[in-house]
CSV table of C-alpha atoms in Angstrom, one decimal:
chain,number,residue,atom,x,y,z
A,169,UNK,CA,0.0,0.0,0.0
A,170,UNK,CA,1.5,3.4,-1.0
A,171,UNK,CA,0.4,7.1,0.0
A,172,UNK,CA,1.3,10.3,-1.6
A,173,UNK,CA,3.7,10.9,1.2
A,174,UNK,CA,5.7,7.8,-0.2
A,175,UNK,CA,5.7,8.5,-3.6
A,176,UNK,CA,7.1,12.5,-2.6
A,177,UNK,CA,9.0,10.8,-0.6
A,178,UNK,CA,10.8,7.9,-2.8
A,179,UNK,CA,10.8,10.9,-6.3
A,180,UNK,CA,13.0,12.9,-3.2
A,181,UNK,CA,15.3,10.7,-3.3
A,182,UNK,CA,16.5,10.3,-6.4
A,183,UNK,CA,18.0,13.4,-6.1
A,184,UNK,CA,22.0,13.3,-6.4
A,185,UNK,CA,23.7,16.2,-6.2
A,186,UNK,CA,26.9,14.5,-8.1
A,187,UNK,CA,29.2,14.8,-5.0
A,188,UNK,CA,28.8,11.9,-3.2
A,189,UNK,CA,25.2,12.6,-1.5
A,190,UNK,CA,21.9,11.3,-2.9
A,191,UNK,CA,18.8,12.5,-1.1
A,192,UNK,CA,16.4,15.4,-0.9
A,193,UNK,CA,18.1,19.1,0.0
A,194,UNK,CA,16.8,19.1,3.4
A,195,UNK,CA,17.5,16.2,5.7
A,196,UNK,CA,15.1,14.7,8.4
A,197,UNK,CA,14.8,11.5,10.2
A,198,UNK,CA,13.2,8.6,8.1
A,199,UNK,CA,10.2,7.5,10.5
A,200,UNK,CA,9.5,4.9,7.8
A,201,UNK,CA,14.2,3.3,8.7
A,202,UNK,CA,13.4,3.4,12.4
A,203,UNK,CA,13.7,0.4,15.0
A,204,UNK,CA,12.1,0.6,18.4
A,205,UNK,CA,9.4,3.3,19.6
A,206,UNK,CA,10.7,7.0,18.6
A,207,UNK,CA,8.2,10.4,18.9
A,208,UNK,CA,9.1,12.5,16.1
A,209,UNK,CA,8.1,16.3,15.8
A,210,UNK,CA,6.1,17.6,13.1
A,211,UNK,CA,9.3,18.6,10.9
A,212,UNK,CA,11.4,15.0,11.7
A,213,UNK,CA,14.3,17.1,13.1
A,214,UNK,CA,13.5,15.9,16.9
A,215,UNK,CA,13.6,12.7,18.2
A,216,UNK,CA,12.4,11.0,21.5
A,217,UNK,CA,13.2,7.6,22.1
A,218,UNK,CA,10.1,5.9,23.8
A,219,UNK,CA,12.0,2.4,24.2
A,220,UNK,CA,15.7,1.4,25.9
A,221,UNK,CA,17.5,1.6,22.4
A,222,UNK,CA,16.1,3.1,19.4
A,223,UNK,CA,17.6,3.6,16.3
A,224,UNK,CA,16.5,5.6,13.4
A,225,UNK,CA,18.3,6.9,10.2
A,226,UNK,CA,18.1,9.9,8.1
A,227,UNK,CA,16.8,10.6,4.5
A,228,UNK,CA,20.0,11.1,2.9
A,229,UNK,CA,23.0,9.0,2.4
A,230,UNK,CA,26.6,9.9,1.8
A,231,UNK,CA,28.7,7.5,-0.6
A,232,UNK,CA,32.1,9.3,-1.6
A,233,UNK,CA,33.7,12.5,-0.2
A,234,UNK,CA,34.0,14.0,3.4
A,235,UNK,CA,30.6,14.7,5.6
A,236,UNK,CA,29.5,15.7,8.5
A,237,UNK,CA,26.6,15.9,10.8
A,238,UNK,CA,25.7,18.2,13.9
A,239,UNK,CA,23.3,17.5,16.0
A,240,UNK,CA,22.1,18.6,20.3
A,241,UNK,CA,21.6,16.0,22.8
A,242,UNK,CA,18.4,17.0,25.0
A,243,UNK,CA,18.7,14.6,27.8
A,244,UNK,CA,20.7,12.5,30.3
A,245,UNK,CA,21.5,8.3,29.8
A,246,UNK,CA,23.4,6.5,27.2
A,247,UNK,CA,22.8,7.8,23.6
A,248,UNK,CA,24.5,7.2,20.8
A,249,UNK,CA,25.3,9.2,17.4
A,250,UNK,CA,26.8,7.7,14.1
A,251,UNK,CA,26.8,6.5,10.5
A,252,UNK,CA,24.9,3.5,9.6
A,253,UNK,CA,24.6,2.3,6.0
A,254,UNK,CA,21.7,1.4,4.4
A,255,UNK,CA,22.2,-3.0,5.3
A,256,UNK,CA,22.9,-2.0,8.7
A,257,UNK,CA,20.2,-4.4,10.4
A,258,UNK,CA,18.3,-2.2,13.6
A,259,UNK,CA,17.5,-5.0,16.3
């Protein structure tokens, strides 16, 4: 079953920009490559994990060249940041 929000979605990205990152121009969490229980806000930007360890990835990926990522930790505990390609299994 698809919804317009799918198709937007999957046209977004097949955008490459030809340097070594394919995916739309602006880059939010992918609710649809998550594991666990995560709260998004309205614009995909923030996360809240609702489970022990939840993983979720964003909307672009990086495949040649140098990158980098910035992001604000809200709260206290164990949390983790990184780069996870696409097979990267979520359990």
């Amino acid at each position: 079953k698809s919804t317009d929000d799918d198709a937007a979605y999957d046209a977004a990205t097949c955008y490459d920009e030809g340097n070594g990152r394919r995916g739309p121009q602006v880059v939010q969490m992918d609710r649809r490559n998550a594991a666990g229980e995560i709260k998004c806000d309205i614009h995909d930007l923030l996360l809240d994990s609702q489970s022990n360890f939840s993983s979720c990835r964003a909307n672009v990926c990086v495949y040649r060249g140098r990158w980098m990522y910035e992001g604000t930790v809200l709260t206290n505990g164990i949390q983790q940041l990184g780069w996870a390609t696409g097979d990267c299994p979520f359990t």
